[in-house]
mmCIF file of C-alpha atoms and ligand atoms in Angstrom:
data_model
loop_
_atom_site.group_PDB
_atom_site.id
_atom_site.type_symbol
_atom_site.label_atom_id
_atom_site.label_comp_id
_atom_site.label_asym_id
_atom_site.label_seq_id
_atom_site.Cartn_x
_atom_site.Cartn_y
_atom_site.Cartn_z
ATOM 1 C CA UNK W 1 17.574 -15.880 20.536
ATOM 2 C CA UNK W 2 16.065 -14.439 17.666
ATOM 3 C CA UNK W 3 13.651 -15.872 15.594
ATOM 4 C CA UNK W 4 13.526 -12.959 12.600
ATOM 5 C CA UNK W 5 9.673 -11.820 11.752
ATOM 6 C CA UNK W 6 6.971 -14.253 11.245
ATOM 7 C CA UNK W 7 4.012 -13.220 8.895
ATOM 8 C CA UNK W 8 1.316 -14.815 9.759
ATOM 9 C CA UNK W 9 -1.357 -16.005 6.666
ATOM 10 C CA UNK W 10 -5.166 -14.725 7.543
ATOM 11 C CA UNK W 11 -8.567 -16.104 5.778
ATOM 12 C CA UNK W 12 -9.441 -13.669 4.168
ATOM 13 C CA UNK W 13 -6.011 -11.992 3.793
ATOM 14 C CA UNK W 14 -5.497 -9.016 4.904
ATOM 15 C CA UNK W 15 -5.796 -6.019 2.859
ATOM 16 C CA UNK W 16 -5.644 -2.523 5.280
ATOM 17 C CA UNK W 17 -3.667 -3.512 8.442
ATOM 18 C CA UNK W 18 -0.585 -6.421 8.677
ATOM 19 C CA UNK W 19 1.094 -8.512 11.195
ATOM 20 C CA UNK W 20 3.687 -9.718 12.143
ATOM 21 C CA UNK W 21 5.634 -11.466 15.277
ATOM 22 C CA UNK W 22 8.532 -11.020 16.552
ATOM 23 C CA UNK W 23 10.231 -12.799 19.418
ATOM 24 C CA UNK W 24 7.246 -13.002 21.501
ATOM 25 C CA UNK W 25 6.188 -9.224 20.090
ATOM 26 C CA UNK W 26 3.275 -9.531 18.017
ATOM 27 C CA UNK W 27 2.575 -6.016 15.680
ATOM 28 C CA UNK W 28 -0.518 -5.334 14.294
ATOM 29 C CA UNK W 29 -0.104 -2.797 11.954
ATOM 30 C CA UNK W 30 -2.422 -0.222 10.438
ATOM 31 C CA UNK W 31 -1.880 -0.349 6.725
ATOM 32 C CA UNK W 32 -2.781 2.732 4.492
ATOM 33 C CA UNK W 33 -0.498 4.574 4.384
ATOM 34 C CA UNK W 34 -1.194 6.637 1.425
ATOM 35 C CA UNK W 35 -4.361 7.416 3.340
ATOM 36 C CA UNK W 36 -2.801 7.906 6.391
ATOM 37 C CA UNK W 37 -4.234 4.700 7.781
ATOM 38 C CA UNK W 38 -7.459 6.422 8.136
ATOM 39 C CA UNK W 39 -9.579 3.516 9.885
ATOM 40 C CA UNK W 40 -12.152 2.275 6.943
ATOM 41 C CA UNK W 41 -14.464 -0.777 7.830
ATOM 42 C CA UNK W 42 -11.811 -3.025 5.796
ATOM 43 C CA UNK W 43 -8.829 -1.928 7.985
ATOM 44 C CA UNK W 44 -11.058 -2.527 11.094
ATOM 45 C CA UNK W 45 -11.858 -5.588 10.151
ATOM 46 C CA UNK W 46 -8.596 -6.515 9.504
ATOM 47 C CA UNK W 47 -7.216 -5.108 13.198
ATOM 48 C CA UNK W 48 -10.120 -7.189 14.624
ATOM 49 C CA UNK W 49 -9.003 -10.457 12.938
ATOM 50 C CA UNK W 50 -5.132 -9.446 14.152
ATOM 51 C CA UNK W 51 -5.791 -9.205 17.899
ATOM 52 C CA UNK W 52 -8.276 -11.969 18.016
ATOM 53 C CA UNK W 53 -5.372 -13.946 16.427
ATOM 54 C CA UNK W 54 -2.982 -12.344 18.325
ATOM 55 C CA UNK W 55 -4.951 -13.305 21.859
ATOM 56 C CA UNK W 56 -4.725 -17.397 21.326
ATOM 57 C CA UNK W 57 -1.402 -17.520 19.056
ATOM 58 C CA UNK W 58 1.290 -18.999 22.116
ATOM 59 C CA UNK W 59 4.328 -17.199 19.737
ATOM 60 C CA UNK W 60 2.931 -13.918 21.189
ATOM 61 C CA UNK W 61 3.295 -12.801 24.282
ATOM 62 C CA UNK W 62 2.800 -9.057 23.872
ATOM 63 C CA UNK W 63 0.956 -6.865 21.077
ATOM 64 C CA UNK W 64 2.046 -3.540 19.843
ATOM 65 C CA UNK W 65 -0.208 -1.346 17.568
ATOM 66 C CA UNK W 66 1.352 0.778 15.543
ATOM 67 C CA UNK W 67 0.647 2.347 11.816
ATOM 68 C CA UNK W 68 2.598 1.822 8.622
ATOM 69 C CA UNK W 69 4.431 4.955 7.351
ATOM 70 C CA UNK W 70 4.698 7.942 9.011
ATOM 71 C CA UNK W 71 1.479 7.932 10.577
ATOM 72 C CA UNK W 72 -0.067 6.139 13.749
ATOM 73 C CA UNK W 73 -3.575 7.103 12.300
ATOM 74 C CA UNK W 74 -5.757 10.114 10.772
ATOM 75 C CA UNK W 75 -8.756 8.451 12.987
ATOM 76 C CA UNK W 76 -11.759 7.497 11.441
ATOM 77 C CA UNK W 77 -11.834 7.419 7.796
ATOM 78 C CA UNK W 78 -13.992 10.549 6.953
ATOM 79 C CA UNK W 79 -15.373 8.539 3.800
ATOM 80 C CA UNK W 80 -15.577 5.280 3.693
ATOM 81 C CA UNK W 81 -16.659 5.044 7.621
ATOM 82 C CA UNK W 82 -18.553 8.332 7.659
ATOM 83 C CA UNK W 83 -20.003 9.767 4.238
ATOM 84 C CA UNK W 84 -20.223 6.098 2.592
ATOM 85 C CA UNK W 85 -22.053 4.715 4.765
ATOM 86 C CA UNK W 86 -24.429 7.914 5.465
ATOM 87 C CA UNK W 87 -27.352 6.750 3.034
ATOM 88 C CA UNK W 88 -27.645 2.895 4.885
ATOM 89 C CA UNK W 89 -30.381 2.291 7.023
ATOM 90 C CA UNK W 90 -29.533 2.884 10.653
ATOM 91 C CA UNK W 91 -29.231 -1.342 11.619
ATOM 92 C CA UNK W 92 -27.140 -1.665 8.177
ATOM 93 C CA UNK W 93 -24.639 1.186 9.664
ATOM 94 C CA UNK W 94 -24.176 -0.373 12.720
ATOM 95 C CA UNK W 95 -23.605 -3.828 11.736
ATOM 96 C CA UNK W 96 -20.756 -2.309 9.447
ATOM 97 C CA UNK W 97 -19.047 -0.084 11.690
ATOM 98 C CA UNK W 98 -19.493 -2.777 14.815
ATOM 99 C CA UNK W 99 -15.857 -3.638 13.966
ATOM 100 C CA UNK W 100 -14.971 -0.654 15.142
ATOM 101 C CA UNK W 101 -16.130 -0.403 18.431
ATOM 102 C CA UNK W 102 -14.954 -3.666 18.976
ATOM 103 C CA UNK W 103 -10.983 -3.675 18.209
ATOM 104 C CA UNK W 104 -10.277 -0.311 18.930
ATOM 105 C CA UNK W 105 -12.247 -0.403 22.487
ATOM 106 C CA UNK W 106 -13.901 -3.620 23.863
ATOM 107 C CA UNK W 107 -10.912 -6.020 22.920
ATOM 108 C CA UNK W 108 -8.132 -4.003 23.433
ATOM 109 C CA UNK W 109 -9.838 -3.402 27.259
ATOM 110 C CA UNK W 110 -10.536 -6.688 28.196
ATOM 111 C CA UNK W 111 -7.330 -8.200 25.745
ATOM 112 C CA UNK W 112 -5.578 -11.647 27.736
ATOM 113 C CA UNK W 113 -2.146 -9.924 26.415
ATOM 114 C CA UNK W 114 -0.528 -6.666 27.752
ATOM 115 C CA UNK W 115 -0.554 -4.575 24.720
ATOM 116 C CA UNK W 116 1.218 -1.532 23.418
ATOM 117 C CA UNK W 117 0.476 1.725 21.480
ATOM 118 C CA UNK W 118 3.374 3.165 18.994
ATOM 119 C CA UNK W 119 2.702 6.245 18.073
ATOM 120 C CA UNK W 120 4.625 6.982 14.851
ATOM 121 C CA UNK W 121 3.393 9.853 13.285
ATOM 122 C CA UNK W 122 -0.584 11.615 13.131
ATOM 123 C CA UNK W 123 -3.019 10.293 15.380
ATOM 124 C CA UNK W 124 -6.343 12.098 15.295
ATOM 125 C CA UNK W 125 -9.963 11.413 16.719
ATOM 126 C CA UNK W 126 -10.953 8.094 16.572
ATOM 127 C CA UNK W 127 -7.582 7.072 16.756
ATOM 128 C CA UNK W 128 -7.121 8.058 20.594
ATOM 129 C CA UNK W 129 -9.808 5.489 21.626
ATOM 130 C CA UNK W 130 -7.262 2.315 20.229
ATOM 131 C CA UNK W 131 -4.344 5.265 22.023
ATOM 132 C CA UNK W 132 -6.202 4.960 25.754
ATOM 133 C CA UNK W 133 -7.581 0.860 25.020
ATOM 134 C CA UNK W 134 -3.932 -0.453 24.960
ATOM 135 C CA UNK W 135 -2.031 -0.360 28.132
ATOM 136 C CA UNK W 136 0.938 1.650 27.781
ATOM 137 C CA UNK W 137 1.670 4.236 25.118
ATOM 138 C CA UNK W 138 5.157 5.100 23.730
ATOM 139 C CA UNK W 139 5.228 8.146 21.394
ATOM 140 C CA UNK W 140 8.022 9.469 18.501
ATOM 141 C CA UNK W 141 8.471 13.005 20.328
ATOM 142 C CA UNK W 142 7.692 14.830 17.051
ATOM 143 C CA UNK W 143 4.266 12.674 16.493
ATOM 144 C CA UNK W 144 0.865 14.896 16.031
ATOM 145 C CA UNK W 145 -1.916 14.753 18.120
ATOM 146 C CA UNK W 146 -5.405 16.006 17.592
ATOM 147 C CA UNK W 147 -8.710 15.952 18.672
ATOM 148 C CA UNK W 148 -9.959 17.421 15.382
ATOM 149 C CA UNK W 149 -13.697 16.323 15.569
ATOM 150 C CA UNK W 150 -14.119 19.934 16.165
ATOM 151 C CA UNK W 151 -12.702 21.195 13.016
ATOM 152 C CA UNK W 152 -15.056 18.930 11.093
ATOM 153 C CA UNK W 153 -18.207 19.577 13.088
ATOM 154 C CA UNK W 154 -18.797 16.540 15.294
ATOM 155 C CA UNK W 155 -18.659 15.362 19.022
ATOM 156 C CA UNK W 156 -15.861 13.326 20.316
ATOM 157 C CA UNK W 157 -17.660 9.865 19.972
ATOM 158 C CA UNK W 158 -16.606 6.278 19.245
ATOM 159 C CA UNK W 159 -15.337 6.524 23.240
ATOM 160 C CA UNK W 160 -12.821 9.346 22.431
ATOM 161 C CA UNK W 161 -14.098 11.515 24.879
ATOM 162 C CA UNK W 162 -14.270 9.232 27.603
ATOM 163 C CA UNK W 163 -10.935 8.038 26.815
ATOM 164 C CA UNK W 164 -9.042 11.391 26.966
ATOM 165 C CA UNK W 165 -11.354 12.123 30.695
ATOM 166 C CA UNK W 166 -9.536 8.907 31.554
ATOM 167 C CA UNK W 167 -6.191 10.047 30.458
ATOM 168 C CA UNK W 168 -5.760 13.705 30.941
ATOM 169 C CA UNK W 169 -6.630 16.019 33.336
ATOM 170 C CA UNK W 170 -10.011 18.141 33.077
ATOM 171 C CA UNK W 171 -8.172 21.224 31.732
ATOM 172 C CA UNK W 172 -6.181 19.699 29.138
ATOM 173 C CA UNK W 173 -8.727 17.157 28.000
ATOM 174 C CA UNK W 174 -11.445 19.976 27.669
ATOM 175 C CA UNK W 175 -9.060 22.605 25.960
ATOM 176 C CA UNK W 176 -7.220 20.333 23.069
ATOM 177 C CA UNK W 177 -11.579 19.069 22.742
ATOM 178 C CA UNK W 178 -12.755 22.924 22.476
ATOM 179 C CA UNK W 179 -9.988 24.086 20.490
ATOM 180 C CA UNK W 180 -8.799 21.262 17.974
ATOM 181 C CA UNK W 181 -5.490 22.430 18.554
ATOM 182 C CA UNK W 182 -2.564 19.498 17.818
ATOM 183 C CA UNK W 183 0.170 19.019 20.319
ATOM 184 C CA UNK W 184 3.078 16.525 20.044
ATOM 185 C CA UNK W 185 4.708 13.265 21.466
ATOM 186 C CA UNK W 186 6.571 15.615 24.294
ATOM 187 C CA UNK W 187 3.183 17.155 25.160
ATOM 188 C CA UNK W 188 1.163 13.730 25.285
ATOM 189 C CA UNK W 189 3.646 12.822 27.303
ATOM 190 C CA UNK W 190 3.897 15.718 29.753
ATOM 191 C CA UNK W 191 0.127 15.228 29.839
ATOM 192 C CA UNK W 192 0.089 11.515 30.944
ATOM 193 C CA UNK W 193 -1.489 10.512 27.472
ATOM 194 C CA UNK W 194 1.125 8.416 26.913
ATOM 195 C CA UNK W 195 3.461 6.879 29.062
ATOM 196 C CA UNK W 196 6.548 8.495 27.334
ATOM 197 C CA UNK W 197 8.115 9.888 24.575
ATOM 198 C CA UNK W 198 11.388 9.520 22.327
ATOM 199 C CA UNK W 199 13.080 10.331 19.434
ATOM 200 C CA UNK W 200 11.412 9.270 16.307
ATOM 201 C CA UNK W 201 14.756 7.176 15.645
ATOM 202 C CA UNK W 202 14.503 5.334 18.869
ATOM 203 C CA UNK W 203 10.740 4.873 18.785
ATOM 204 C CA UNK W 204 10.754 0.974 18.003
ATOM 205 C CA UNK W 205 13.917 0.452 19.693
ATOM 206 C CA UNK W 206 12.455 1.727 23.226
ATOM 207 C CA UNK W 207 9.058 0.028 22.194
ATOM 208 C CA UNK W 208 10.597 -3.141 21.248
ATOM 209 C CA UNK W 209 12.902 -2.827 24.826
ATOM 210 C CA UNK W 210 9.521 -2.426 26.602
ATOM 211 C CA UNK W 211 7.441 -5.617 24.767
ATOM 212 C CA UNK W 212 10.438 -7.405 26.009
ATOM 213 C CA UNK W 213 10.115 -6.507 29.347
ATOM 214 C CA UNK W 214 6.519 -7.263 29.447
ATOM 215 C CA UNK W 215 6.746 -10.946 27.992
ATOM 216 C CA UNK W 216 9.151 -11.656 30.231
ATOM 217 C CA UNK W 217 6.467 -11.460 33.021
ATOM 218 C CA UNK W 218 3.968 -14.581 34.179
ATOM 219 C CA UNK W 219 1.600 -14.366 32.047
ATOM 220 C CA UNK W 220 -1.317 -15.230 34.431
ATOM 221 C CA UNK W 221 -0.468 -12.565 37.180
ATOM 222 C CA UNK W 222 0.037 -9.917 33.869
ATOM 223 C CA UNK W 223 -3.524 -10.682 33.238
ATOM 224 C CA UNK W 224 -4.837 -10.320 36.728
ATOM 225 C CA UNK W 225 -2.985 -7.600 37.273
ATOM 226 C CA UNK W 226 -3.508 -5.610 33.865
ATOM 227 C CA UNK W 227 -7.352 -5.848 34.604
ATOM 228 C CA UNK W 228 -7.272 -5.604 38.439
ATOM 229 C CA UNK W 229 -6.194 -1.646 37.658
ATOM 230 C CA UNK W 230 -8.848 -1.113 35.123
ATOM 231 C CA UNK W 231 -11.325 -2.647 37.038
ATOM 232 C CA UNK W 232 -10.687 -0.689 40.702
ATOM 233 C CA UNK W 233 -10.829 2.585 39.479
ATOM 234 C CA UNK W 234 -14.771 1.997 38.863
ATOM 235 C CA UNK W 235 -15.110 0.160 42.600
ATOM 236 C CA UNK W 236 -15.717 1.422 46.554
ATOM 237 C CA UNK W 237 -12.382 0.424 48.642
ATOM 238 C CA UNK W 238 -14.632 -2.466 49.565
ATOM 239 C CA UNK W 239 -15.887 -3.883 46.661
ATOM 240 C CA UNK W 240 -11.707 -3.607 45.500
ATOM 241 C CA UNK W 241 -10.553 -5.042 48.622
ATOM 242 C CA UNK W 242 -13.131 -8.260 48.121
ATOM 243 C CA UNK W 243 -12.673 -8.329 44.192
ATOM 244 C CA UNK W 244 -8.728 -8.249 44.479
ATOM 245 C CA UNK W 245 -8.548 -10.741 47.316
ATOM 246 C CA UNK W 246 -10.901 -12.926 44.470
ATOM 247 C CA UNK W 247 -8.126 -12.293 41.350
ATOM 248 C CA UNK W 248 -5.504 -13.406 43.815
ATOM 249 C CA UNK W 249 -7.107 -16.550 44.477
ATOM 250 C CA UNK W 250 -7.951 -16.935 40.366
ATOM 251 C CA UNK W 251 -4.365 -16.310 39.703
ATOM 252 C CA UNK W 252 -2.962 -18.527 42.225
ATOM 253 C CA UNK W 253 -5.783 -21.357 40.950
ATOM 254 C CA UNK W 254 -5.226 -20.900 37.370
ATOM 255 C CA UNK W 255 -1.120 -20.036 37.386
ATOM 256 C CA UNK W 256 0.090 -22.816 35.137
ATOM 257 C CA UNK W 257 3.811 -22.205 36.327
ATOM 258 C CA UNK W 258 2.472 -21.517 40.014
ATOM 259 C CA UNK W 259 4.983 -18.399 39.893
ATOM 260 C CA UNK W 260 4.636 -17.118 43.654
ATOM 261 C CA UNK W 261 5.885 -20.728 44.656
ATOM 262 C CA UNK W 262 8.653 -20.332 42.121
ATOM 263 C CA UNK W 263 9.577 -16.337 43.211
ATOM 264 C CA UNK W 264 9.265 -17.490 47.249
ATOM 265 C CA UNK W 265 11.411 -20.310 46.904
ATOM 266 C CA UNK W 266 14.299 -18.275 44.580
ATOM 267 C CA UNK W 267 13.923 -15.333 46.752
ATOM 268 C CA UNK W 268 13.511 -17.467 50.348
ATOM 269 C CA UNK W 269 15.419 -20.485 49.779
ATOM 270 C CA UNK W 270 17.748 -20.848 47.094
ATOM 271 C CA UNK W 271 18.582 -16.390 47.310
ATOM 272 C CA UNK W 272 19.011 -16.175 43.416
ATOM 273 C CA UNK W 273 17.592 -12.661 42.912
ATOM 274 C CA UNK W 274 15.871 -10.228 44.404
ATOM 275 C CA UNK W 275 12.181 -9.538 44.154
ATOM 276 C CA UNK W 276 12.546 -6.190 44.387
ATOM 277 C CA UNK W 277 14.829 -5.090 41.205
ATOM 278 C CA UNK W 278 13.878 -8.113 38.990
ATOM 279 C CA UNK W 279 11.563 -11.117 37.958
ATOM 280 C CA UNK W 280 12.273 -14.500 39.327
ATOM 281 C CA UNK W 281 13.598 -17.237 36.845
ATOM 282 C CA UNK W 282 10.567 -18.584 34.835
ATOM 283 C CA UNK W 283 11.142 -22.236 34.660
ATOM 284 C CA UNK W 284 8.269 -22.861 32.039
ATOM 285 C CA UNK W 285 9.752 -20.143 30.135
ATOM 286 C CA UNK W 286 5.942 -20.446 28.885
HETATM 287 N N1 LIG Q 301 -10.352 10.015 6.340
HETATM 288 C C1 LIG Q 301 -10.304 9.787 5.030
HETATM 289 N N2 LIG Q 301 -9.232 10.064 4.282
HETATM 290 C C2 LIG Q 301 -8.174 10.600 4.886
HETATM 291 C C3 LIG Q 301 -8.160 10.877 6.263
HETATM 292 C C4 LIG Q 301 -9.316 10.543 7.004
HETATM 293 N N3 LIG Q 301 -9.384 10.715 8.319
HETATM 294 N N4 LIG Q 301 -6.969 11.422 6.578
HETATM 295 C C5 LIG Q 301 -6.266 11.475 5.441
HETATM 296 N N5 LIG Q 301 -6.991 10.987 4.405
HETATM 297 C C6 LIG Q 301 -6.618 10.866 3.010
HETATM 298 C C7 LIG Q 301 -6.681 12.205 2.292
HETATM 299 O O1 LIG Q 301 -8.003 12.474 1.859
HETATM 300 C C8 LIG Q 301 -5.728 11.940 1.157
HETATM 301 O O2 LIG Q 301 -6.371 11.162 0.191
HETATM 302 P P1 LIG Q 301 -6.112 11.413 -1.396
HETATM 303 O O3 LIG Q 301 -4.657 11.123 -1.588
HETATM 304 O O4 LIG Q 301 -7.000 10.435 -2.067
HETATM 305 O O5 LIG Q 301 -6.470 12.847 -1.647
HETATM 306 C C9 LIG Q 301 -4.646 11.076 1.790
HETATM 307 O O6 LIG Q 301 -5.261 10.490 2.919
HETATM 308 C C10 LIG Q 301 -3.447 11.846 2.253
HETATM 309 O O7 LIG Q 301 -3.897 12.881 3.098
HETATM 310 P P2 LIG Q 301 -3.315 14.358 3.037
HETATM 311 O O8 LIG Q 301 -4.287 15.226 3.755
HETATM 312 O O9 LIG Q 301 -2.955 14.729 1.659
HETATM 313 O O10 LIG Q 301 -1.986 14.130 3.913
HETATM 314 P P3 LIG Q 301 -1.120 15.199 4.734
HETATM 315 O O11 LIG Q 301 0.098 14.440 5.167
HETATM 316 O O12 LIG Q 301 -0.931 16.460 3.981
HETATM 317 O O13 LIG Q 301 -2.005 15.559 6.029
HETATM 318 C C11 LIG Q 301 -3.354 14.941 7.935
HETATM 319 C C12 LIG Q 301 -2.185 14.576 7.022
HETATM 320 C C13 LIG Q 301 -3.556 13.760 8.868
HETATM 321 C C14 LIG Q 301 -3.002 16.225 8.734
HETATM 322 C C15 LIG Q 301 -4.645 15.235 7.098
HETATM 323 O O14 LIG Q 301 -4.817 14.158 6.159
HETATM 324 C C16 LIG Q 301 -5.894 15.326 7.927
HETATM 325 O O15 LIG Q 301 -6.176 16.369 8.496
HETATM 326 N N6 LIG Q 301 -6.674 14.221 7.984
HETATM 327 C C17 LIG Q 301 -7.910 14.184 8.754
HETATM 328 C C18 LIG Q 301 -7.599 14.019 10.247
HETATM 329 C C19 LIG Q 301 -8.865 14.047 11.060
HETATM 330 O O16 LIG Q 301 -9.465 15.066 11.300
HETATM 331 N N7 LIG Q 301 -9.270 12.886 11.526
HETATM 332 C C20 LIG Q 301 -10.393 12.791 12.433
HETATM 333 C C21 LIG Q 301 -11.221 11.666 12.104
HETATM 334 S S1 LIG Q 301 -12.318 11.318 13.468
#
C-alpha cells in the first residue's frame, strides 16, 4: 500500500542534494540543477549524510541516485571542487574533497542496501564513479554520457578510470577516454555501462518497478550476495570457493527471518511457489 513520499529532516539541512522515501525506495537526489548538479563539496556532503542515513533508516529498503532536473550530473564541479580549492595547502584539499571519495565510491561499494543509478539527463567525469559504485544502472535512452576530462586537460581520476575498465570493454572504455566523445543511454547500454535503457518518460516508472523488485528480496542474502560478486572477481577459484562457502554460513547465522528454512519449506512442503520464477513468501515482511 502506498505510503506517499516521506522527506526526511537532516542536521544540518540539506542544501545541494534531497531525499526522499518512498515505499521502501529511498532517493537521494543531486540538487543543482541550475548548475547541472555539478558535485561541489556541499552537495557531497550532503549525498554522504543521505546514504549514511539511508543505510540504518528500516523505511528503506533500496536507494536510487538520481539528479534533480534534467541532468544526472556534469561530474565534478570544475570550481568550487577544482579551481576553489587550488590555492589550499595539499592536507586542507584533501580533508575537503574526502567527501567525495567517500559517497560516490567507498560507500556506495561496500553500501548494506542494493542501490540504484537513474540516469536522467548529463552525466560526465566524476559522475561515472557514483554510475559504476551503485549496483545496477537504468538510463533515459536520450541521456548524455561523457568522459570529458580530456576536453579540459586532466586524467580520468577520482576512480573514473577504473570504473569504466570495470564496466566496458578495453576498446570502448579507451576510445570514449581518448576521444571525449559523448554517447547516449542506448549506447551505455549496448556497452554494458548500464544495465538498460528506456524512454525518458518511462525512466522512473521502470526504475521505480526495479527498487520494488529488489526490496522485495531478504535482505540478508541481498547483502551477501550483492558483495559476494564484487568481491570474487578480485579472488583465485579457491580463495572464492572458501570465501563463499564463509558468506553462506554468515547469511544463514545472521538471517533474521532464516529465509532458506522459509523458501525449503514453501517450495518442499507446503508447494506454494516455485523457486525458480519467484521469491518465497516473506513472513517478517521485514
Ligand atoms: N562544474 C561547474 N559548473 C558547471 C559544471 C561543472 N562540471 N557543469 C555545468 N556547470 C555550470 C555552468 O558553469 C553554468 O553556470 P552559470 O549558469 O553560472 O554560467 C551552469 O552550470 C549551466 O551550465 P551550461 O553549460 O550553461 O548548461 P548546458 O545545458 O548548456 O550544458 C553541459 C550542459 C553539462 C554540457 C555543460 O555544462 C558542460 O559541459 N559541463 C561540464 C561537464 C564536464 O566536463 N564535467 C567533467 C567534470 S570532471
Amino acid at each position: 500500500m502506498s505510503q506517499g513520499i516521506i522527506t526526511p529532516e537532516f542536521d544540518p539541512p540539506l542544501t545541494c542534494a534531497r531525499a526522499e522515501i518512498e515505499n521502501g525506495v529511498g532517493w537521494a537526489i543531486l540538487n543543482r540543477p541550475d548548475k547541472r548538479n555539478a558535485m561541489s563539496p556541499a552537495l557531497n556532503d550532503d549525498m554522504l549524510a543521505i546514504l549514511e542515513a539511508f543505510e540504518i533508516d528500516e523505511r528503506v529498503k533500496v536507494v536510487v541516485i538520481t539528479g534533480a532536473g534534467d541532468t544526472f550530473s556534469a561530474g565534478m564541479d570544475l570550481k568550487e571542487f577544482f579551481r576553489d580549492l587550488d590555492h589550499l595547502p595539499y592536507n586542507q584539499k584533501m580533508r575537503v574533497k574526502r567527501s567525495a571519495w567517500q559517497w560516490q565510491w567507498k560507500t556506495l561499494l561496500y553500501y548494506q542496501k542494493p542501490t540504484i543509478a537513474m540516469v536522467n539527463g548529463w552525466c560526465f567525469g566524476g559522475a561515472f564513479t557514483p554510475l559504476v559504485a551503485c549496483d545496477l544502472a537504468i538510463a533515459a535512452d536520450d541521456a548524455q554520457f561523457g568522459l570529458s576530462e580530456i576536453n579540459w586537460g586532466i586524467i580520468p581520476g577520482g576512480q573514473v578510470t577504473k570504473a569504466i575498465t570495470a564496466t566496458m570493454a578495453h576498446r570502448d572504455a579507451m576510445f570514449y577516454a581518448i576521444t571525449g566523445e559523448t554517447f547516449d543511454g542506448k549506447k551505455a547500454s549496448e556497452m554494458r555501462l548500464v544495465n538498460e535503457s528506456v524512454p525518458a518518460e518511462r525512466l522512473r516508472e521502470r526504475t521505480y518497478e526495479l527498487a520494488q523488485q529488489l526490496a522485495g528480496k531478504n535482505p540478508t542474502v541481498m547483502r551477501g550476495t550483492k558483495m559476494a560478486v564484487r568481491m570474487v572477481q578480485e579472488m583465485s577459484w579457491d580463495v572464492s570457493d572458501d570465501y563463499l562457502m564463509a558468506k553462506s554460513s554468515e547469511a544463514l547465522f545472521l538471517d533474521p527471518e532464516r529465509g532458506r528454512q522459509q523458501g525449503l519449506k514453501q517450495f518442499l512442503d507446503d508447494k506454494s511457489y516455485k523457486p525458480g520464477l519467484s521469491g518465497y513468501a516473506r513472513e517478517s515482511g521485514e
